Every structure is written in C-alpha cells, then in structure tokens.
Coordinates of C-alpha atoms in Angstrom, one line a residue:
M1 CA 90.1 -20.5 43.5
A2 CA 92.1 -23.5 44.5
G3 CA 91.5 -24.4 48.3
R4 CA 93.2 -27.3 50.4
T5 CA 90.6 -29.6 48.9
L6 CA 88.4 -29.9 46.3
A7 CA 85.3 -29.2 48.5
E8 CA 86.9 -26.0 49.4
S9 CA 87.5 -24.9 46.0
I10 CA 85.5 -22.7 43.5
H11 CA 86.1 -23.7 39.9
R12 CA 85.2 -21.4 37.1
W13 CA 86.6 -22.0 33.3
R14 CA 88.8 -19.1 32.3
R15 CA 88.3 -17.1 29.3
E16 CA 84.7 -18.1 29.5
P17 CA 82.9 -15.9 26.8
R18 CA 80.8 -12.9 28.2
R19 CA 77.5 -14.4 27.5
L20 CA 74.4 -12.4 26.2
P21 CA 70.8 -13.3 27.0
D22 CA 69.7 -16.6 25.5
D23 CA 67.5 -15.0 23.2
V24 CA 70.0 -12.7 21.2
P25 CA 69.7 -12.9 17.5
N26 CA 71.7 -14.7 15.1
I27 CA 73.5 -12.4 12.9
V28 CA 73.9 -12.9 8.8
I29 CA 75.3 -10.4 6.6
F30 CA 75.1 -10.9 2.8
M31 CA 76.8 -8.5 0.4
T32 CA 77.4 -8.9 -3.3
D33 CA 80.2 -7.4 -5.2
D34 CA 79.9 -4.5 -8.1
A35 CA 76.1 -4.6 -8.4
G36 CA 74.3 -1.5 -9.2
F37 CA 71.7 0.3 -7.5
S38 CA 69.0 0.1 -9.7
N39 CA 69.7 -3.7 -10.7
A40 CA 67.1 -5.2 -8.8
E41 CA 63.7 -6.1 -10.0
C42 CA 61.9 -5.0 -6.6
F43 CA 63.8 -1.8 -6.6
G44 CA 63.0 -1.0 -10.3
G45 CA 65.4 -2.9 -12.3
P46 CA 65.7 -5.8 -14.8
V47 CA 66.9 -8.8 -12.6
H48 CA 64.6 -11.1 -10.7
M49 CA 66.0 -11.4 -7.3
P50 CA 63.3 -13.4 -5.3
T51 CA 65.5 -13.3 -2.1
L52 CA 66.1 -9.7 -1.8
A53 CA 62.3 -9.3 -2.7
R54 CA 61.4 -11.7 0.0
L55 CA 63.6 -10.3 3.1
A56 CA 62.4 -6.6 2.0
G57 CA 58.9 -7.5 2.0
D58 CA 59.2 -9.0 5.5
G59 CA 61.6 -6.2 6.7
V60 CA 62.6 -2.9 6.0
A61 CA 64.3 -1.2 2.8
Y62 CA 67.0 1.9 2.8
N63 CA 67.5 3.7 -0.4
R64 CA 70.1 6.3 1.1
F65 CA 72.8 3.6 2.3
H66 CA 76.5 4.1 1.2
T67 CA 79.5 2.4 0.7
T68 CA 83.2 3.7 0.0
A69 CA 83.0 3.0 -3.9
I70 CA 85.6 0.2 -4.0
C71 CA 85.6 -3.3 -2.4
S72 CA 88.5 -3.6 0.3
P73 CA 87.8 -0.1 2.0
T74 CA 84.1 -1.3 2.1
R75 CA 84.8 -4.5 3.9
A76 CA 87.1 -3.1 6.4
S77 CA 84.5 -0.4 7.0
L78 CA 81.9 -2.8 7.4
L79 CA 83.6 -5.3 9.7
T80 CA 85.2 -2.3 12.3
G81 CA 82.5 0.1 12.2
R82 CA 85.3 2.6 11.5
N83 CA 85.9 4.8 8.2
H84 CA 88.4 3.0 5.6
H85 CA 91.3 5.3 6.2
A86 CA 90.9 5.0 9.9
V87 CA 91.6 1.3 9.6
G88 CA 94.5 1.7 6.9
F89 CA 92.1 0.9 3.9
G90 CA 92.3 3.8 1.8
Q91 CA 92.8 1.4 -1.2
I92 CA 92.8 -2.1 -2.1
T93 CA 95.6 -4.6 -0.4
E94 CA 97.4 -4.3 -3.8
F95 CA 97.8 -0.8 -3.6
A96 CA 98.9 -0.5 0.0
T97 CA 101.7 2.1 0.8
D98 CA 103.1 3.2 4.2
F99 CA 101.2 6.4 4.0
D100 CA 98.8 6.9 7.0
G101 CA 95.4 5.5 5.8
Y102 CA 96.7 3.0 3.0
V103 CA 98.8 0.5 4.7
G104 CA 96.3 -2.1 4.0
E105 CA 96.2 -4.0 7.3
I106 CA 93.5 -3.3 9.7
P107 CA 95.2 -2.4 13.2
R108 CA 94.6 -4.2 16.7
S109 CA 93.1 -0.8 17.7
A110 CA 89.9 -1.8 15.6
A111 CA 88.6 -5.1 16.6
T112 CA 86.1 -6.5 14.0
I113 CA 82.4 -7.2 14.6
A114 CA 83.6 -11.2 14.6
R115 CA 86.1 -10.5 17.2
V116 CA 83.5 -8.7 19.6
L117 CA 80.6 -11.0 18.9
S118 CA 83.1 -14.3 19.4
D119 CA 84.2 -12.7 22.7
H120 CA 80.5 -12.6 23.8
G121 CA 79.5 -16.1 22.7
Y122 CA 79.2 -16.2 19.1
T123 CA 80.0 -18.8 16.9
T124 CA 81.3 -16.9 13.9
G125 CA 82.2 -17.8 10.1
A126 CA 83.1 -15.9 7.1
F127 CA 82.6 -17.1 3.6
G128 CA 83.4 -15.9 0.2
K129 CA 85.8 -12.9 -0.9
W130 CA 88.1 -11.9 1.8
H131 CA 90.1 -8.8 0.4
N132 CA 91.6 -7.6 3.7
T133 CA 94.7 -9.5 4.1
P134 CA 98.2 -8.0 2.9
T135 CA 99.2 -9.8 -0.5
T136 CA 102.9 -10.4 1.6
H137 CA 100.8 -12.3 4.1
I138 CA 99.4 -14.9 1.9
T139 CA 101.8 -17.5 2.0
K140 CA 102.2 -21.3 3.3
T141 CA 103.7 -19.6 6.1
G142 CA 101.6 -16.6 7.0
P143 CA 101.9 -14.9 9.0
F144 CA 97.9 -15.3 9.7
H145 CA 97.2 -12.6 12.0
L146 CA 95.3 -10.7 9.4
W147 CA 93.4 -13.6 7.9
P148 CA 89.9 -13.9 8.6
T149 CA 90.7 -16.6 11.4
G150 CA 93.3 -14.3 12.8
V151 CA 90.6 -11.1 13.4
G152 CA 87.8 -13.2 15.0
F153 CA 86.2 -15.6 12.8
D154 CA 86.3 -19.1 13.9
Y155 CA 86.1 -20.8 10.4
F156 CA 86.8 -19.4 6.7
Y157 CA 86.0 -20.6 3.5
G158 CA 86.6 -18.6 0.3
F159 CA 89.4 -16.8 -1.4
L160 CA 91.8 -14.1 -0.7
A161 CA 92.0 -11.8 -3.5
G162 CA 89.6 -9.0 -5.5
E163 CA 88.2 -11.4 -7.5
A164 CA 88.1 -15.4 -8.7
S165 CA 87.1 -17.6 -11.2
Q166 CA 83.7 -19.1 -10.7
Y167 CA 84.8 -22.4 -12.0
E168 CA 88.5 -22.6 -11.2
P169 CA 89.1 -20.3 -8.0
R170 CA 92.3 -20.7 -5.8
L171 CA 90.4 -21.8 -2.5
F172 CA 91.5 -21.4 1.1
E173 CA 89.9 -23.5 4.0
N174 CA 91.2 -21.5 7.3
T175 CA 94.7 -20.7 6.7
K176 CA 95.1 -23.9 4.3
A177 CA 95.3 -23.4 0.4
I178 CA 92.7 -26.1 -1.0
E179 CA 91.6 -27.4 -4.5
P180 CA 88.0 -27.1 -5.6
P181 CA 86.0 -30.0 -4.7
A182 CA 84.7 -30.5 -8.5
T183 CA 85.7 -29.5 -11.8
P184 CA 83.8 -27.4 -14.1
D185 CA 82.6 -30.4 -16.1
E186 CA 81.0 -31.9 -12.9
G187 CA 79.0 -28.5 -12.5
Y188 CA 81.3 -26.8 -10.0
H189 CA 80.3 -23.1 -9.5
L190 CA 82.2 -21.1 -6.4
T191 CA 79.3 -19.2 -5.3
E192 CA 77.1 -22.4 -5.0
D193 CA 80.1 -24.2 -3.2
M194 CA 80.3 -21.1 -0.7
A195 CA 76.7 -21.4 0.0
D196 CA 76.9 -25.1 0.7
K197 CA 79.8 -24.5 3.0
A198 CA 77.6 -21.6 4.9
I199 CA 74.9 -24.4 5.5
D200 CA 77.2 -27.1 6.6
F201 CA 78.6 -24.6 9.0
I202 CA 75.1 -23.5 10.3
R203 CA 74.3 -27.3 10.5
T204 CA 77.4 -28.4 12.5
S205 CA 77.6 -25.4 14.9
R206 CA 73.9 -26.0 15.9
T207 CA 74.9 -29.8 16.6
L208 CA 78.0 -29.0 18.6
N209 CA 77.2 -25.8 19.9
P210 CA 73.2 -25.3 20.1
E211 CA 73.4 -23.0 22.9
R212 CA 75.7 -20.3 21.1
P213 CA 74.4 -17.6 18.7
L214 CA 75.7 -17.4 14.9
F215 CA 77.4 -14.7 13.1
V216 CA 77.6 -15.5 9.3
Y217 CA 79.5 -13.2 7.1
F218 CA 78.6 -14.2 3.4
T219 CA 80.0 -12.2 0.8
P220 CA 80.8 -14.3 -2.1
G221 CA 82.6 -12.3 -4.7
A222 CA 79.9 -12.4 -7.2
V223 CA 79.0 -10.3 -9.3
H224 CA 82.2 -9.0 -9.8
G225 CA 84.2 -10.1 -13.0
P226 CA 84.4 -12.3 -14.4
H227 CA 81.0 -12.8 -14.9
Q228 CA 80.5 -16.5 -15.3
V229 CA 77.2 -18.6 -14.6
A230 CA 75.5 -21.7 -16.4
D231 CA 73.7 -20.6 -19.6
E232 CA 70.4 -21.9 -18.0
W233 CA 70.7 -18.5 -15.8
S234 CA 71.7 -16.1 -18.5
A235 CA 69.2 -17.7 -21.0
R236 CA 66.3 -15.8 -19.1
Y237 CA 67.4 -12.7 -20.1
E238 CA 67.4 -13.3 -23.9
G239 CA 66.5 -10.6 -25.8
R240 CA 65.9 -8.4 -22.5
F241 CA 68.5 -5.8 -23.3
D242 CA 68.1 -5.5 -27.1
D243 CA 67.1 -1.7 -26.9
G244 CA 70.7 -0.8 -25.2
W245 CA 71.7 0.9 -22.1
E246 CA 69.8 4.4 -22.5
A247 CA 66.3 2.5 -23.0
L248 CA 67.1 0.2 -20.1
R249 CA 67.7 3.4 -18.0
E250 CA 65.0 5.3 -19.0
E251 CA 62.6 2.2 -18.0
T252 CA 64.3 1.7 -14.9
F253 CA 63.6 5.1 -13.8
T254 CA 60.0 5.2 -14.5
R255 CA 59.7 2.2 -12.4
Q256 CA 61.7 3.3 -9.5
K257 CA 59.2 6.2 -9.2
E258 CA 56.5 3.7 -9.4
L259 CA 57.5 1.9 -6.7
G260 CA 58.0 4.9 -4.6
W261 CA 61.8 3.8 -4.4
I262 CA 63.0 7.4 -5.5
P263 CA 60.9 10.7 -4.6
D264 CA 58.4 11.5 -7.8
D265 CA 60.6 14.8 -8.2
A266 CA 63.9 13.1 -8.8
E267 CA 65.5 13.8 -12.2
L268 CA 67.6 11.4 -14.2
T269 CA 71.3 12.5 -14.8
L270 CA 72.6 12.6 -18.3
I271 CA 75.3 10.1 -19.8
D272 CA 78.8 11.2 -19.1
P273 CA 80.0 12.5 -22.5
T274 CA 83.3 10.1 -22.4
M275 CA 80.7 7.2 -22.4
Q276 CA 79.6 5.5 -25.5
P277 CA 75.9 5.8 -26.3
W278 CA 74.0 2.8 -27.6
E279 CA 73.5 4.4 -30.7
E280 CA 77.3 4.5 -31.5
V281 CA 77.7 0.9 -31.1
P282 CA 78.0 -0.6 -34.6
T283 CA 75.0 -3.0 -35.3
E284 CA 77.3 -6.0 -35.8
Q285 CA 78.5 -5.7 -32.2
R286 CA 75.1 -5.2 -30.4
A287 CA 74.6 -9.0 -29.9
F288 CA 77.8 -9.3 -28.5
Q289 CA 77.2 -6.3 -25.9
T290 CA 73.4 -7.4 -25.0
R291 CA 75.1 -10.9 -24.4
L292 CA 77.3 -9.8 -22.1
M293 CA 74.5 -8.2 -20.1
E294 CA 72.4 -11.4 -20.1
V295 CA 75.4 -13.0 -18.5
Y296 CA 75.5 -10.4 -15.9
A297 CA 71.8 -10.5 -15.3
G298 CA 71.7 -14.1 -14.9
F299 CA 74.8 -14.2 -12.8
L300 CA 73.2 -11.8 -10.3
E301 CA 69.8 -13.8 -10.0
H302 CA 72.2 -17.0 -9.5
T303 CA 73.9 -15.2 -6.8
D304 CA 70.4 -14.1 -5.0
A305 CA 69.4 -17.8 -5.4
Q306 CA 72.6 -19.1 -3.1
Y307 CA 72.0 -16.4 -0.3
G308 CA 68.3 -17.7 -0.8
K309 CA 69.6 -21.5 0.1
V310 CA 71.1 -20.0 3.4
V311 CA 67.8 -18.4 4.1
D312 CA 66.0 -21.5 3.6
E313 CA 68.1 -23.1 6.0
L314 CA 67.9 -20.9 8.7
E315 CA 64.3 -21.4 8.6
R316 CA 64.6 -25.2 8.6
Q317 CA 66.5 -24.9 11.5
G318 CA 63.8 -22.7 13.3
L319 CA 66.3 -19.8 13.4
L320 CA 65.0 -17.4 10.9
E321 CA 62.4 -15.6 13.2
N322 CA 65.3 -14.7 15.5
T323 CA 68.0 -13.9 12.9
L324 CA 69.0 -10.1 12.0
I325 CA 69.9 -10.3 8.5
F326 CA 71.8 -7.4 6.9
Y327 CA 71.4 -7.8 2.9
I328 CA 73.9 -5.3 1.7
F329 CA 73.2 -5.2 -2.0
S330 CA 76.7 -4.3 -3.0
D331 CA 80.2 -3.3 -1.9
N332 CA 80.1 -0.6 -4.2
G333 CA 78.3 0.6 -7.5
A334 CA 78.1 -1.3 -10.6
S335 CA 81.8 -1.6 -12.4
A336 CA 82.7 0.2 -15.6
E337 CA 86.0 -1.6 -15.5
G338 CA 85.1 -3.9 -18.5
M339 CA 85.5 -0.8 -20.5
N340 CA 83.8 -1.4 -23.9
G341 CA 83.0 -5.2 -23.2
T342 CA 85.7 -7.6 -23.1
I343 CA 86.3 -11.5 -22.8
A344 CA 89.5 -10.8 -20.9
E345 CA 88.4 -8.7 -17.9
L346 CA 91.9 -8.1 -16.5
L347 CA 93.2 -6.8 -19.6
A348 CA 90.5 -4.0 -19.3
Q349 CA 91.3 -3.5 -15.9
N350 CA 95.1 -3.0 -16.4
G351 CA 94.8 -0.6 -19.0
I352 CA 95.7 -2.8 -22.0
V353 CA 93.6 -1.7 -24.9
T354 CA 91.9 -4.1 -27.0
S355 CA 89.1 -3.4 -29.4
V356 CA 85.8 -5.1 -29.8
E357 CA 86.7 -6.1 -33.3
E358 CA 89.4 -8.1 -31.7
Q359 CA 87.6 -9.4 -29.0
L360 CA 84.9 -10.6 -31.6
E361 CA 87.7 -12.2 -34.0
V362 CA 89.4 -14.3 -30.9
L363 CA 85.8 -15.2 -29.5
D364 CA 84.8 -16.4 -33.1
R365 CA 88.1 -18.0 -34.0
D366 CA 89.1 -19.7 -30.8
Y367 CA 85.9 -20.3 -28.7
G368 CA 82.9 -21.0 -30.7
G369 CA 81.3 -17.3 -30.7
L370 CA 79.0 -15.9 -28.3
E371 CA 77.9 -19.2 -26.8
A372 CA 81.3 -18.8 -25.0
L373 CA 80.3 -15.8 -22.8
G374 CA 79.7 -16.9 -19.1
T375 CA 81.3 -20.1 -19.5
P376 CA 85.2 -21.4 -18.0
L377 CA 86.6 -20.5 -21.7
V378 CA 86.6 -16.4 -21.1
D379 CA 86.5 -13.8 -18.5
S380 CA 83.9 -11.7 -19.8
M381 CA 82.8 -8.4 -18.1
Y382 CA 79.8 -6.2 -19.9
H383 CA 80.2 -2.6 -21.2
H384 CA 80.7 0.4 -19.1
G385 CA 77.0 1.4 -20.7
W386 CA 75.4 -1.5 -18.5
A387 CA 77.1 -0.5 -15.3
W388 CA 75.9 3.3 -16.3
A389 CA 72.4 2.0 -16.6
G390 CA 72.7 0.0 -13.5
D391 CA 73.2 2.7 -11.4
T392 CA 70.3 4.7 -12.2
P393 CA 69.6 7.3 -11.5
F394 CA 72.7 8.4 -10.3
K395 CA 76.2 9.5 -12.0
S396 CA 79.1 7.2 -12.3
T397 CA 79.9 3.9 -11.3
K398 CA 82.2 1.7 -8.8
L399 CA 85.5 3.8 -8.3
V400 CA 83.9 7.1 -7.9
A401 CA 83.3 8.7 -4.6
A402 CA 82.2 11.8 -5.9
H403 CA 78.9 10.7 -7.1
F404 CA 76.1 8.3 -5.7
G405 CA 76.8 5.9 -8.8
G406 CA 80.0 4.6 -7.1
T407 CA 78.7 4.8 -3.3
R408 CA 75.0 4.3 -3.0
T409 CA 73.5 0.6 -2.7
P410 CA 70.2 -0.6 -1.1
L411 CA 70.2 -2.4 2.1
V412 CA 67.4 -4.4 3.2
V413 CA 67.2 -5.3 6.9
H414 CA 65.3 -8.6 8.1
W415 CA 64.4 -9.6 11.7
P416 CA 61.1 -10.9 12.0
R417 CA 61.4 -10.8 15.7
G418 CA 62.5 -7.4 16.0
I419 CA 61.5 -5.5 13.0
P420 CA 57.8 -5.1 11.9
A421 CA 57.7 -5.2 8.1
D422 CA 57.1 -1.8 6.6
P423 CA 57.2 -1.1 2.7
T424 CA 58.0 2.5 3.6
P425 CA 61.5 3.1 2.2
R426 CA 64.1 4.4 5.0
S427 CA 65.7 7.4 3.7
Q428 CA 68.0 8.2 6.6
F429 CA 71.5 9.0 5.2
H430 CA 73.6 6.0 6.5
H431 CA 76.9 4.2 5.6
V432 CA 78.5 0.6 5.7
N433 CA 80.5 2.0 8.9
D434 CA 76.9 1.9 10.6
V435 CA 76.3 -1.9 10.8
A436 CA 78.7 -2.6 13.4
A437 CA 77.3 0.2 15.8
T438 CA 73.9 -1.0 14.9
I439 CA 74.7 -4.7 15.8
Y440 CA 76.2 -3.6 19.1
D441 CA 73.1 -1.6 19.9
V442 CA 70.5 -4.3 19.4
L443 CA 72.5 -6.6 21.3
G444 CA 73.3 -4.3 24.2
I445 CA 77.0 -4.5 23.7
D446 CA 79.3 -1.6 24.7
P447 CA 82.1 -1.7 22.1
P448 CA 85.1 -2.8 24.1
R449 CA 87.4 -0.1 25.3
R450 CA 90.4 -2.8 25.1
V451 CA 90.9 -5.7 23.3
D452 CA 94.2 -8.3 24.1
G453 CA 95.4 -5.2 25.9
V454 CA 95.1 -2.8 22.9
E455 CA 93.1 0.3 23.5
Q456 CA 90.4 0.5 20.9
D457 CA 89.7 3.5 18.4
P458 CA 85.9 4.9 18.9
L459 CA 83.4 3.8 16.4
D460 CA 82.8 6.2 13.2
G461 CA 79.4 4.8 12.8
V462 CA 76.0 5.2 14.2
S463 CA 73.0 2.9 14.9
M464 CA 70.6 2.5 12.6
A465 CA 68.1 0.6 15.1
P466 CA 66.0 3.7 15.9
T467 CA 65.0 3.7 12.3
F468 CA 63.8 -0.3 12.1
S469 CA 60.5 0.7 13.4
D470 CA 59.8 4.3 12.6
A471 CA 60.4 5.4 8.9
T472 CA 60.6 8.8 10.0
A473 CA 63.0 8.7 12.7
P474 CA 65.8 11.6 12.5
T475 CA 69.0 10.8 10.6
G476 CA 71.6 9.7 13.1
K477 CA 74.5 10.4 10.8
R478 CA 75.2 14.1 10.1
T479 CA 78.8 13.9 8.5
Q480 CA 80.2 11.4 6.3
Y481 CA 83.1 11.8 3.8
F482 CA 83.8 9.4 0.7
E483 CA 87.4 9.2 -1.0
V484 CA 89.2 6.7 -3.5
M485 CA 92.1 7.3 -6.0
G486 CA 91.5 11.1 -5.4
S487 CA 87.8 11.1 -6.4
R488 CA 85.9 12.8 -3.0
G489 CA 82.9 13.7 -1.5
V490 CA 81.2 14.8 1.6
Y491 CA 77.9 14.7 3.3
H492 CA 76.6 16.7 6.1
D493 CA 73.3 17.6 7.2
G494 CA 71.4 16.9 4.0
W495 CA 74.2 18.7 1.8
F496 CA 76.5 16.7 -0.5
A497 CA 79.6 18.0 -2.6
G498 CA 81.9 15.9 -4.6
A499 CA 85.1 16.5 -6.7
F500 CA 85.5 14.1 -9.5
G501 CA 88.8 12.7 -10.4
P502 CA 91.6 12.1 -11.3
R503 CA 90.1 9.8 -14.3
A504 CA 86.9 8.0 -15.3
P505 CA 87.2 4.4 -14.5
W506 CA 85.5 3.6 -17.7
V507 CA 88.1 5.1 -20.0
A508 CA 91.5 3.2 -20.1
D509 CA 94.5 4.9 -18.5
T510 CA 97.4 4.3 -20.8
S511 CA 99.6 7.1 -19.5
G512 CA 102.1 4.3 -17.9
L513 CA 102.2 2.1 -20.7

C-alpha cells in the first residue's frame, strides 16, 4: 500500500509464492519407459538395479501400483492427478482427435503438480521425455503454453516425442531446439546427458535459491526403443538369456515368490497362443534374439545408474534425508512392439513386416553382425517374448489395458525423514493418478480451486500417504478404470474385469497397408 511518504507506505512484493514451512521435503519423480514388472533383480528379475534396490531397502515398495498401459496418457495422469481421458489423453499425442478425451492437450482446468508446487515456492525442473505437447505446437514459434515451461516447470531439458536416439537425439532446452553437446564418437549418451543436466539444475538452484525446495521430474525415455547402450553394459549379461523367454519367466516367477514380492498362491499365466515359443525359434536365430535381450538388460541397468547419480548428488548436498522420491519403475508394461526382434524398430511399430532372416542379412552385410546391436548403427528392439517374460507373472504387455502385464509396475517411495524403512510390500491398489494427491497430502496443500482464473477439475487420485508407515492400511482407492486403443479394464473393491482387444500389440497389423 503506497502512502504519502515511504515511511507511511507498506511494501510487499506482488505474486510472492505461497510458501510452505521451511522443512517441507524436496520432491523427485523418476519414471522409466517400457520396463517390465519383473525386470528388476530386487523384485525377482534378471537385471541388476542397485539404485532401485537401495531406495527400496531404505523405503517402501508397492506391488499393486498401476499405469494406463501407454506413455502419454500415463504422464498426463501422473502430472495432473486426474484420469487420462479427463485431461484429453486417451491416446498418445500423435493420435489426437477432436473427440472428448482424445484431444491430446492438458486443459487449463487441470493444473500440473509442477504448477501447483511452483505457486507454493518450489523450483521445478523436468528432464527427459516429454510426450504431452501437441505435435502441431512443436515449431520454432510455438505456441509454447503446452510445453513443459508452459505448464509449470521453470526449466526443461529433453525431447518432445515418444522416443529418441540415445546417440543422436533431437533436443530442446526450455523452448529452444539445440544440438547434443557431444557426438557418439565422443561418448555421448542421452540418458547420461540428462542426468548431468539434472545434477547441474540441483546445484544451480541450491546456489541461487537455497531457501526454495526442489521438484525434479526425471523421466528419461529409456528403456523405450531403440535399445542403445555401450557394450560395457550389455556385456554384463552375456549368456544370461540363452535358455529363452519361457525359462526366464519360470525362473523369475520362483524368485518373486521367494522374495515375497508376489503371493505364495499366485499362478503363472500361460503364453498367449499368438506368441512365438522359444522352441520354435530357429537355432541360427537364437544368438540374435538373446543378444537383443542382453542389450535391453544393459540399457536398463545403465538407466538405473543415471538415477543413482542424481540420488548421490542429493546426498552430497545434504538433501537426501528430506527428499521424497517416487521411483515409478515404468510408464507401462514391457513393450512387445519389437514384434519378432528388429534392427529398425519403427518398421515394426508401423506394421511394416520384415522377417528375422532379412534382419540378419542386412545386419551381417551392412553392419558387421551382432556387434552392431546397441550401437548408433541400428535401432534395435527385442522380441515380444522377452517383453512377455518381463511382465511375469501377468498376461500381456504394453498397450493392453485389459491385463496387468500392460498396467502394473513396481513403485518405490523413499523419504528417510518421513517414511520408516519397511521390507513388507505395500499391496494396496493404487494408480499413477494418486501421486499428485499424495504429494499434496504430505505437504498439507489443498488442491487449488482456481488457477489463473480457471476453475479446477477435482482430482481423481487418492493419497497413498496412509500406507507409508502402515503396510496393512486400508486401500484408499475403490474403483479405477483402464482403456487404451479399445482394450479395457476396471477394478472395483478387489475385483477386476477386462476386455482384450481389438488387436495384440505383438502381432503386426497390416490391414491398412
């Protein structure tokens, strides 16, 4: 209020963030892409993931946490706390239409976690895959209101698409297209680059605004195809998968029970009759198929190591004790979009049929054989059998909302100051739309009724906070639906019904060719 003199005036900065208490936690969300429920060693699988194991050991893990079965919808639901159709993301952005629920634009009536936390004094940064900006907006002149920096993030570094080359990505910093800072020959790898940028963001934010808590959203796009990682990582799994996907599934299922990750009376689902059994893979093709899985496993371990760099930085900064970390193992189930194994995964995804014999001929003739897998020379992706094994013990894979192989993923929550470590799996039924409600509950924030003058839609998620310290707490979510590409499911009070269709994602759809 301005008076006649300065002494008679009261000064207060306008738009001062609504600050929370000084001891509120920093918030970090890690989310991998296209990983399977049973991939991780600490949950019964074959892939060594020390960061996940460390956070699970010092926190709590959920074995009935769910996604939407596909990337853009999961991310929209996670960021807003609403169901994916409620925020226009019944599909990926490239398949947007003008039908309600499928427009591919987060509405102004569904402010993101980043926007809400920013209004409460948080510094916010997003790193990695951003698949929630309309493709028609990705131009030099925008519009930019649905880019990460337009929906609440102070800083963004990553790519605006469903996937990217790990060696030669198309990158953006905030709203500016940039080139990678190094070449593949110089050792460049996208997931490593984004971890470095996240660390730099933490350091810079602590230097410039040490009083402000941090919100870091690190969803790198790995291990979506193409599967690309240095040989030093994939070589760790040499020979590990030589017995095939059925054997891996049986072995994983046994370990899951031994670890108490799944119930003792769980039953292993059968291979879908439209999938290829290992015994039907010709002997001369098996080295190709096992090498594809070795590359995937190395890629997944490498991704976990990048999260570990961020966790280590938080510890160096003295922040880890009071940082609430959500490690969402994946945005959907393992992907069968590689069909029968491929060195050009976009061909497989677009239903362009190529035989394994053709793949091997090109690989041997033009790229020097199996050694090219995982390198910048090819865009490889594994056989659908490995995805099926990666979702043990459930049916199906990514793109199937009718079965838990498409929607169920492990979740680890780590917050030393607020959550006592407990090895007992949390078996309450939860969904990715519950993360926002949980964050607001922990911070004591009431979801805003209006943002920028726009009335806000109610949250669909419920808080998981009651389960943090009580493994037997009642399930807060009574009902949750799932739908993608006509594949449907609904959970209600312990019961689940699903309708598979209209096609299996591991079978090429050539009807439109």
